[in-house]
Every structure is written in structure tokens, then in C-alpha cells.
CSV table of C-alpha atoms in Angstrom, one decimal:
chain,number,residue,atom,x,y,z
J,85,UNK,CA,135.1,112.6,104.8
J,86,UNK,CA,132.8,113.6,101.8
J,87,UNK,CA,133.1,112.5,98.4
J,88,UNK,CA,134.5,113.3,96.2
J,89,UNK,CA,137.5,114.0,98.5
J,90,UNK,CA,139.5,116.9,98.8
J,91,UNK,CA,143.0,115.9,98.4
J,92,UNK,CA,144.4,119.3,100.6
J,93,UNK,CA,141.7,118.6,103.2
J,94,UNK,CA,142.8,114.6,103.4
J,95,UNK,CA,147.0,115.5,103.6
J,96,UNK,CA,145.9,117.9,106.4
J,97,UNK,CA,143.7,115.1,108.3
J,98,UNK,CA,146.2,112.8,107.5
J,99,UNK,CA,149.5,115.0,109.5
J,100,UNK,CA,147.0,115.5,112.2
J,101,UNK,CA,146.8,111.5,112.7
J,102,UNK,CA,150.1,111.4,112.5
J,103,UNK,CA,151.2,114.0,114.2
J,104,UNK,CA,148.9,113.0,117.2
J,105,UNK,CA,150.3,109.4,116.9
J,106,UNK,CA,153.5,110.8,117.3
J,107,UNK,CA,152.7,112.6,120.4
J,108,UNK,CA,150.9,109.6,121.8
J,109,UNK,CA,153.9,107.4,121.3
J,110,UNK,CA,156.7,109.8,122.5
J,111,UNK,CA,155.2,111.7,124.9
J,112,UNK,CA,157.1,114.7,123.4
J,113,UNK,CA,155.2,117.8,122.3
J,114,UNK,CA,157.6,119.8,119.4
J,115,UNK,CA,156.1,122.9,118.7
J,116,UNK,CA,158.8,125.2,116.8
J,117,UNK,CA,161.8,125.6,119.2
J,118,UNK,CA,159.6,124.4,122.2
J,119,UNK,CA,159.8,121.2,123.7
J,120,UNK,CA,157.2,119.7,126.4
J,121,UNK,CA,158.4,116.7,127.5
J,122,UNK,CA,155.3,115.3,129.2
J,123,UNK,CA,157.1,112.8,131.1
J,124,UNK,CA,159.9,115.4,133.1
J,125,UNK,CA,156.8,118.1,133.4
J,126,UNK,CA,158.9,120.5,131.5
J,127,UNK,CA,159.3,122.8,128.6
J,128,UNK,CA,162.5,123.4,126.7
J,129,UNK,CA,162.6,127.1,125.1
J,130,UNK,CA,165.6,128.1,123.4
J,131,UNK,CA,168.3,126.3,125.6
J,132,UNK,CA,166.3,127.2,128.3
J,133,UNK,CA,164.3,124.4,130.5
J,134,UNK,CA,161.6,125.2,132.9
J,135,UNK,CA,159.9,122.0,135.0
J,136,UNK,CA,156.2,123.5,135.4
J,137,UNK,CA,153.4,122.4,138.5
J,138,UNK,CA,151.7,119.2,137.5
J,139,UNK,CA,148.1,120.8,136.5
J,140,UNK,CA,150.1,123.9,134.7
J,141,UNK,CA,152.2,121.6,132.4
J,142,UNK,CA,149.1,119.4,131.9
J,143,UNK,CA,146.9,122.5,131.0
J,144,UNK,CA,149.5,124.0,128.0
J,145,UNK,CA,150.3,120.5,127.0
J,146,UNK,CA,146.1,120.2,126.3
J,147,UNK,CA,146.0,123.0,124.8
J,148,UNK,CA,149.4,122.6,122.5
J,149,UNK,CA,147.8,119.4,121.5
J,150,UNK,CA,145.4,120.8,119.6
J,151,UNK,CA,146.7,123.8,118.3
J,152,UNK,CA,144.1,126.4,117.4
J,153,UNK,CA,141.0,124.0,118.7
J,154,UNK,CA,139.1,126.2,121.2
J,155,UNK,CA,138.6,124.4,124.9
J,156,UNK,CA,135.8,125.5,127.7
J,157,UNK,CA,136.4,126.2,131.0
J,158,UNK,CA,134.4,123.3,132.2
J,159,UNK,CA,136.3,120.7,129.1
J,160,UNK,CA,139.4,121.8,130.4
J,161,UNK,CA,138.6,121.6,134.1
J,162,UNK,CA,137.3,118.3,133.4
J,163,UNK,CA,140.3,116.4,131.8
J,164,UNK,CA,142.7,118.2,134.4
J,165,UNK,CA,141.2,118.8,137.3
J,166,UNK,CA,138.7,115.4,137.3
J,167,UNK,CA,135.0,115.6,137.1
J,168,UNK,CA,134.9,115.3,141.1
J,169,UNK,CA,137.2,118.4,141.5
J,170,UNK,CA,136.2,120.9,144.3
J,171,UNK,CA,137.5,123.6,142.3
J,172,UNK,CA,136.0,126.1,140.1
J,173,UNK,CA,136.1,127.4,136.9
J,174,UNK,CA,137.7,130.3,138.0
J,175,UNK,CA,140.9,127.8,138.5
J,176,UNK,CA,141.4,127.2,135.1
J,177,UNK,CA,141.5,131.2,134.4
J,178,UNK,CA,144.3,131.6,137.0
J,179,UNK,CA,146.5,129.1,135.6
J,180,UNK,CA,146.0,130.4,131.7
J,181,UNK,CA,147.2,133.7,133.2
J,182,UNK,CA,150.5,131.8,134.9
J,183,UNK,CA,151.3,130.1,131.9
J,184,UNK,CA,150.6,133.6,129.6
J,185,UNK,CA,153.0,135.4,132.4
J,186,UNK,CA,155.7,132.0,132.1
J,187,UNK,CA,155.5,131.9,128.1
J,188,UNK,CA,155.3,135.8,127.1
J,189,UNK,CA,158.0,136.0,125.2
J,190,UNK,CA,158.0,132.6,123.2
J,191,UNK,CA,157.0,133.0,119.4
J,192,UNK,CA,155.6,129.5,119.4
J,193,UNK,CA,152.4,129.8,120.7
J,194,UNK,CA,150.4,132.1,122.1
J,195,UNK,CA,147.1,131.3,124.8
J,196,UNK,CA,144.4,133.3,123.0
J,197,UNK,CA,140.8,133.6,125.1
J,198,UNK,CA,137.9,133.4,122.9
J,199,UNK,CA,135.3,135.4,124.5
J,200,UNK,CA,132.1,133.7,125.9
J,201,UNK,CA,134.0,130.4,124.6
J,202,UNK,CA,137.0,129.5,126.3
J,203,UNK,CA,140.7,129.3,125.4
J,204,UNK,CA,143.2,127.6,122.4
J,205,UNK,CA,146.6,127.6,121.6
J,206,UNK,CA,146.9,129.9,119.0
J,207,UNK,CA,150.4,128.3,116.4
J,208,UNK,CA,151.2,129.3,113.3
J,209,UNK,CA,150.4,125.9,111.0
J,210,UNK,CA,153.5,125.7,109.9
J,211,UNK,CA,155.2,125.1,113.2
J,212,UNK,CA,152.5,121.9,114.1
């Protein structure tokens, strides 16, 4: 960080740490009324629990992660897929669309595309 410091700027870095420790150590993801529960592959919505394919709960859990942070194609195929995946690019599109078709109705979060950039997890800040 700069000097002098920003005290707004330092809280928010600050809950990011700790929210990130949090997620690290519980292996919980608590965005709003939706729960991922990175363990059980599933999300919890309003009483309602879904278990999710492996590489679709790993993709929205990335993404929730790191709300609002905007994620390539190639980052995203990367940490889920593996750099020595056969797959395309294209993959990753196919399973934003599932999970946009799964989560259409949840107020949470939204999967936003950023044209010519890639995708993020659009949340209001104060549900992170």
C-alpha cells in the first residue's frame, strides 16, 4: 500500500484477507443466502440444495471467490481444467451458460461476460 494510507482502502484490503482466510479454512463460500459448500460440491439457495458436476461447482466457486475480479477464458481453463487439458476455450463458455441457466433466479450473484475479457461474479459488496 501507498503512504500515507487510506484508512477505507486498508479496512477493505483488510475484510478481503480475512474474508479469503475464512474461505480457505472452512471450505464454505457464504454469499447472501447462498451457500457453496466446496467439500459436498453443492450450493444451498433458499432451503433449496443442488450438488453441481465437479468442473461446474469448481468454476462458480472461482468465480464467487473473487467477486467482481474479471477471469479469462484461458485463467479459468487453466485452474479448472489443468494446463494439459484437451479442451478448449470454448468449454469454459458452455459451462458459464449452465451455471447462468442453474442460478437465474438467485439475487446473489450474477455471471456477467465482459466482452473481449472474460467473465466475474458480479455481487453486490455488501453481500461479500
Amino acid at each position: 500500500m501507498t503512504k500515507p494510507v487510506d484508512e477505507d482502502m486498508m479496512l477493505l484490503r483488510i475484510k478481503a484477507l480475512l474474508r479469503r482466510a475464512k474461505i480457505i479454512s472452512e471450505r464454505r463460500l457464504i454469499i447472501g443466502s447462498t451457500i457453496l459448500d466446496y467439500d459436498a460440491l453443492t450450493v444451498k439457495t433458499n432451503e433449496r440444495t443442488q450438488m453441481l458436476p465437479q468442473k461446474e461447482f469448481h468454476l462458480l466457486y472461482k468465480l464467487l471467490s473473487y467477486p467482481n475480479k474479471i477471469f479469462t477464458r484461458i485463467q479459468l481453463m487453466e485452474d479448472i481444467w489443468g494446463p494439459a487439458s484437451d479442451s478448449t476455450d470454448a468449454t469454459v463458455s458452455v459451462h458459464i451458460n449452465r451455471l447462468r441457466k442453474r442460478f437465474e433466479t438467485n439475487a446473489d450473484f450474477s455471471i456477467v461476460t465482459v466482452r473481449g475479457l472474460g467473465y466475474k461474479a458480479q455481487v453486490e459488496e455488501e453481500l461479500v
